[in-house]
């Protein structure tokens, strides 16, 4: 009977030791953050060291990228590349995709937003979920 309190104390000590080791591991890890706006996208890297927070540059050495996505001739386009194709293929590039997330396809505010912004893709309802789709 005298071993039961010792075992309980040992299990608590082991639990606290594992928690402490977990926190030490987190102190040396990195975190990535994505800021998805309606028009632009930014990515930030938080890591231990001299510069703990850094905004990541894209392939054009810019800190923010256009929040555009498109599909042209079977090729997926994102950011700056989609921006360069937007003039030639306006019906294939989707802008303000963040505003579509979680919205229903028959949302009148969403249709007004896209018509007033002169954004070309047609918004329809997905037959399976009823959410907005392009």
PDB file of C-alpha atoms in Angstrom:
ATOM      1  CA  UNK A   1       0.000   0.000   0.000  1.00  0.00           C
ATOM      2  CA  UNK A   2       2.910   2.351   0.580  1.00  0.00           C
ATOM      3  CA  UNK A   3       3.858   2.199  -3.151  1.00  0.00           C
ATOM      4  CA  UNK A   4       0.598   3.741  -4.430  1.00  0.00           C
ATOM      5  CA  UNK A   5       1.364   7.354  -3.347  1.00  0.00           C
ATOM      6  CA  UNK A   6       4.880   7.037  -4.749  1.00  0.00           C
ATOM      7  CA  UNK A   7       3.528   5.847  -8.110  1.00  0.00           C
ATOM      8  CA  UNK A   8       1.009   8.709  -8.221  1.00  0.00           C
ATOM      9  CA  UNK A   9       3.774  11.212  -7.485  1.00  0.00           C
ATOM     10  CA  UNK A  10       6.020   9.627 -10.115  1.00  0.00           C
ATOM     11  CA  UNK A  11       3.287   9.807 -12.763  1.00  0.00           C
ATOM     12  CA  UNK A  12       2.716  13.501 -11.995  1.00  0.00           C
ATOM     13  CA  UNK A  13       6.449  14.140 -12.244  1.00  0.00           C
ATOM     14  CA  UNK A  14       6.667  12.340 -15.577  1.00  0.00           C
ATOM     15  CA  UNK A  15       3.689  14.310 -16.881  1.00  0.00           C
ATOM     16  CA  UNK A  16       5.310  17.611 -15.863  1.00  0.00           C
ATOM     17  CA  UNK A  17       8.597  16.509 -17.439  1.00  0.00           C
ATOM     18  CA  UNK A  18       6.891  15.727 -20.769  1.00  0.00           C
ATOM     19  CA  UNK A  19       5.087  19.097 -20.694  1.00  0.00           C
ATOM     20  CA  UNK A  20       8.374  20.888 -20.053  1.00  0.00           C
ATOM     21  CA  UNK A  21      10.074  19.054 -22.921  1.00  0.00           C
ATOM     22  CA  UNK A  22       7.156  19.951 -25.190  1.00  0.00           C
ATOM     23  CA  UNK A  23       7.494  23.651 -24.370  1.00  0.00           C
ATOM     24  CA  UNK A  24      11.241  23.531 -25.006  1.00  0.00           C
ATOM     25  CA  UNK A  25      10.584  21.988 -28.421  1.00  0.00           C
ATOM     26  CA  UNK A  26       8.100  24.743 -29.237  1.00  0.00           C
ATOM     27  CA  UNK A  27      10.640  27.422 -28.332  1.00  0.00           C
ATOM     28  CA  UNK A  28      12.881  26.304 -31.217  1.00  0.00           C
ATOM     29  CA  UNK A  29      10.178  25.841 -33.835  1.00  0.00           C
ATOM     30  CA  UNK A  30       8.997  28.178 -36.597  1.00  0.00           C
ATOM     31  CA  UNK A  31       5.500  29.383 -37.409  1.00  0.00           C
ATOM     32  CA  UNK A  32       4.179  30.559 -40.751  1.00  0.00           C
ATOM     33  CA  UNK A  33       1.282  32.999 -41.015  1.00  0.00           C
ATOM     34  CA  UNK A  34      -0.822  33.754 -44.092  1.00  0.00           C
ATOM     35  CA  UNK A  35      -2.771  37.002 -44.384  1.00  0.00           C
ATOM     36  CA  UNK A  36      -5.355  36.437 -47.098  1.00  0.00           C
ATOM     37  CA  UNK A  37      -6.963  39.735 -47.993  1.00  0.00           C
ATOM     38  CA  UNK A  38      -9.487  40.480 -50.715  1.00  0.00           C
ATOM     39  CA  UNK A  39      -6.875  41.972 -53.033  1.00  0.00           C
ATOM     40  CA  UNK A  40      -3.473  40.954 -51.677  1.00  0.00           C
ATOM     41  CA  UNK A  41      -1.802  38.054 -49.897  1.00  0.00           C
ATOM     42  CA  UNK A  42       1.109  38.282 -47.448  1.00  0.00           C
ATOM     43  CA  UNK A  43       3.108  35.497 -45.814  1.00  0.00           C
ATOM     44  CA  UNK A  44       5.038  35.991 -42.577  1.00  0.00           C
ATOM     45  CA  UNK A  45       7.594  33.676 -40.970  1.00  0.00           C
ATOM     46  CA  UNK A  46       8.125  33.726 -37.214  1.00  0.00           C
ATOM     47  CA  UNK A  47      11.280  31.926 -36.096  1.00  0.00           C
ATOM     48  CA  UNK A  48      13.776  32.114 -33.245  1.00  0.00           C
ATOM     49  CA  UNK A  49      16.869  34.225 -33.918  1.00  0.00           C
ATOM     50  CA  UNK A  50      17.962  37.801 -34.551  1.00  0.00           C
ATOM     51  CA  UNK A  51      15.008  38.703 -36.783  1.00  0.00           C
ATOM     52  CA  UNK A  52      12.106  36.840 -35.195  1.00  0.00           C
ATOM     53  CA  UNK A  53       9.417  38.112 -37.589  1.00  0.00           C
ATOM     54  CA  UNK A  54      10.043  38.370 -41.337  1.00  0.00           C
ATOM     55  CA  UNK A  55       7.642  39.020 -44.206  1.00  0.00           C
ATOM     56  CA  UNK A  56       8.446  36.496 -46.925  1.00  0.00           C
ATOM     57  CA  UNK A  57       9.230  37.824 -50.427  1.00  0.00           C
ATOM     58  CA  UNK A  58       7.606  36.247 -53.466  1.00  0.00           C
ATOM     59  CA  UNK A  59       9.278  35.289 -56.757  1.00  0.00           C
ATOM     60  CA  UNK A  60       9.180  38.952 -57.868  1.00  0.00           C
ATOM     61  CA  UNK A  61      10.944  40.101 -54.631  1.00  0.00           C
ATOM     62  CA  UNK A  62       7.777  41.783 -53.406  1.00  0.00           C
ATOM     63  CA  UNK A  63       6.312  41.394 -49.944  1.00  0.00           C
ATOM     64  CA  UNK A  64       2.713  41.176 -51.088  1.00  0.00           C
ATOM     65  CA  UNK A  65       1.216  39.212 -53.947  1.00  0.00           C
ATOM     66  CA  UNK A  66      -2.098  39.721 -55.718  1.00  0.00           C
ATOM     67  CA  UNK A  67      -4.752  37.375 -54.319  1.00  0.00           C
ATOM     68  CA  UNK A  68      -5.600  35.972 -57.747  1.00  0.00           C
ATOM     69  CA  UNK A  69      -6.041  32.420 -58.904  1.00  0.00           C
ATOM     70  CA  UNK A  70      -6.741  31.119 -62.373  1.00  0.00           C
ATOM     71  CA  UNK A  71      -6.764  28.169 -64.711  1.00  0.00           C
ATOM     72  CA  UNK A  72      -5.526  28.882 -68.247  1.00  0.00           C
ATOM     73  CA  UNK A  73      -4.998  26.084 -70.790  1.00  0.00           C
ATOM     74  CA  UNK A  74      -4.934  23.492 -68.002  1.00  0.00           C
ATOM     75  CA  UNK A  75      -2.217  25.360 -66.078  1.00  0.00           C
ATOM     76  CA  UNK A  76      -2.905  26.623 -62.536  1.00  0.00           C
ATOM     77  CA  UNK A  77      -1.845  30.254 -62.035  1.00  0.00           C
ATOM     78  CA  UNK A  78      -1.364  32.006 -58.690  1.00  0.00           C
ATOM     79  CA  UNK A  79      -0.382  35.524 -57.584  1.00  0.00           C
ATOM     80  CA  UNK A  80       1.857  37.543 -59.916  1.00  0.00           C
ATOM     81  CA  UNK A  81       1.584  34.982 -62.709  1.00  0.00           C
ATOM     82  CA  UNK A  82      -2.222  35.100 -62.614  1.00  0.00           C
ATOM     83  CA  UNK A  83      -2.028  38.911 -62.571  1.00  0.00           C
ATOM     84  CA  UNK A  84      -0.059  38.918 -65.826  1.00  0.00           C
ATOM     85  CA  UNK A  85      -2.634  36.638 -67.496  1.00  0.00           C
ATOM     86  CA  UNK A  86      -5.679  38.579 -66.218  1.00  0.00           C
ATOM     87  CA  UNK A  87      -5.730  40.964 -69.203  1.00  0.00           C
ATOM     88  CA  UNK A  88      -5.647  38.213 -71.828  1.00  0.00           C
ATOM     89  CA  UNK A  89      -7.924  35.730 -70.041  1.00  0.00           C
ATOM     90  CA  UNK A  90     -10.290  37.733 -67.798  1.00  0.00           C
ATOM     91  CA  UNK A  91     -12.870  34.918 -67.592  1.00  0.00           C
ATOM     92  CA  UNK A  92     -10.254  32.429 -66.354  1.00  0.00           C
ATOM     93  CA  UNK A  93      -8.814  34.502 -63.473  1.00  0.00           C
ATOM     94  CA  UNK A  94     -10.687  34.790 -60.162  1.00  0.00           C
ATOM     95  CA  UNK A  95     -10.136  37.837 -57.974  1.00  0.00           C
ATOM     96  CA  UNK A  96     -11.559  38.370 -54.472  1.00  0.00           C
ATOM     97  CA  UNK A  97     -11.771  34.619 -53.902  1.00  0.00           C
ATOM     98  CA  UNK A  98     -11.790  35.252 -50.150  1.00  0.00           C
ATOM     99  CA  UNK A  99     -15.216  36.872 -50.502  1.00  0.00           C
ATOM    100  CA  UNK A 100     -16.572  33.608 -51.953  1.00  0.00           C
ATOM    101  CA  UNK A 101     -15.570  31.435 -48.999  1.00  0.00           C
ATOM    102  CA  UNK A 102     -18.564  30.015 -47.156  1.00  0.00           C
ATOM    103  CA  UNK A 103     -21.105  32.118 -49.065  1.00  0.00           C
ATOM    104  CA  UNK A 104     -24.202  30.677 -50.698  1.00  0.00           C
ATOM    105  CA  UNK A 105     -24.432  30.839 -54.476  1.00  0.00           C
ATOM    106  CA  UNK A 106     -27.676  32.822 -54.438  1.00  0.00           C
ATOM    107  CA  UNK A 107     -26.339  35.570 -52.119  1.00  0.00           C
ATOM    108  CA  UNK A 108     -27.455  38.876 -53.692  1.00  0.00           C
ATOM    109  CA  UNK A 109     -24.758  40.899 -51.910  1.00  0.00           C
ATOM    110  CA  UNK A 110     -22.096  38.660 -53.435  1.00  0.00           C
ATOM    111  CA  UNK A 111     -23.499  39.087 -56.958  1.00  0.00           C
ATOM    112  CA  UNK A 112     -23.671  42.874 -56.503  1.00  0.00           C
ATOM    113  CA  UNK A 113     -20.086  42.955 -55.255  1.00  0.00           C
ATOM    114  CA  UNK A 114     -18.791  41.095 -58.292  1.00  0.00           C
ATOM    115  CA  UNK A 115     -20.879  43.143 -60.757  1.00  0.00           C
ATOM    116  CA  UNK A 116     -19.836  46.486 -59.242  1.00  0.00           C
ATOM    117  CA  UNK A 117     -16.177  45.470 -59.172  1.00  0.00           C
ATOM    118  CA  UNK A 118     -16.237  44.480 -62.872  1.00  0.00           C
ATOM    119  CA  UNK A 119     -15.025  41.016 -61.996  1.00  0.00           C
ATOM    120  CA  UNK A 120     -15.797  38.713 -64.869  1.00  0.00           C
ATOM    121  CA  UNK A 121     -16.313  35.135 -63.574  1.00  0.00           C
ATOM    122  CA  UNK A 122     -19.928  34.077 -63.248  1.00  0.00           C
ATOM    123  CA  UNK A 123     -20.956  32.948 -59.770  1.00  0.00           C
ATOM    124  CA  UNK A 124     -23.197  29.871 -59.563  1.00  0.00           C
ATOM    125  CA  UNK A 125     -24.401  27.588 -56.796  1.00  0.00           C
ATOM    126  CA  UNK A 126     -22.629  24.275 -56.347  1.00  0.00           C
ATOM    127  CA  UNK A 127     -25.340  21.606 -56.740  1.00  0.00           C
ATOM    128  CA  UNK A 128     -23.862  19.420 -53.984  1.00  0.00           C
ATOM    129  CA  UNK A 129     -23.347  22.034 -51.240  1.00  0.00           C
ATOM    130  CA  UNK A 130     -25.296  25.107 -52.369  1.00  0.00           C
ATOM    131  CA  UNK A 131     -22.227  27.282 -51.774  1.00  0.00           C
ATOM    132  CA  UNK A 132     -20.851  29.818 -54.250  1.00  0.00           C
ATOM    133  CA  UNK A 133     -18.710  28.456 -57.073  1.00  0.00           C
ATOM    134  CA  UNK A 134     -17.083  30.009 -60.126  1.00  0.00           C
TER     135      UNK A 134
END
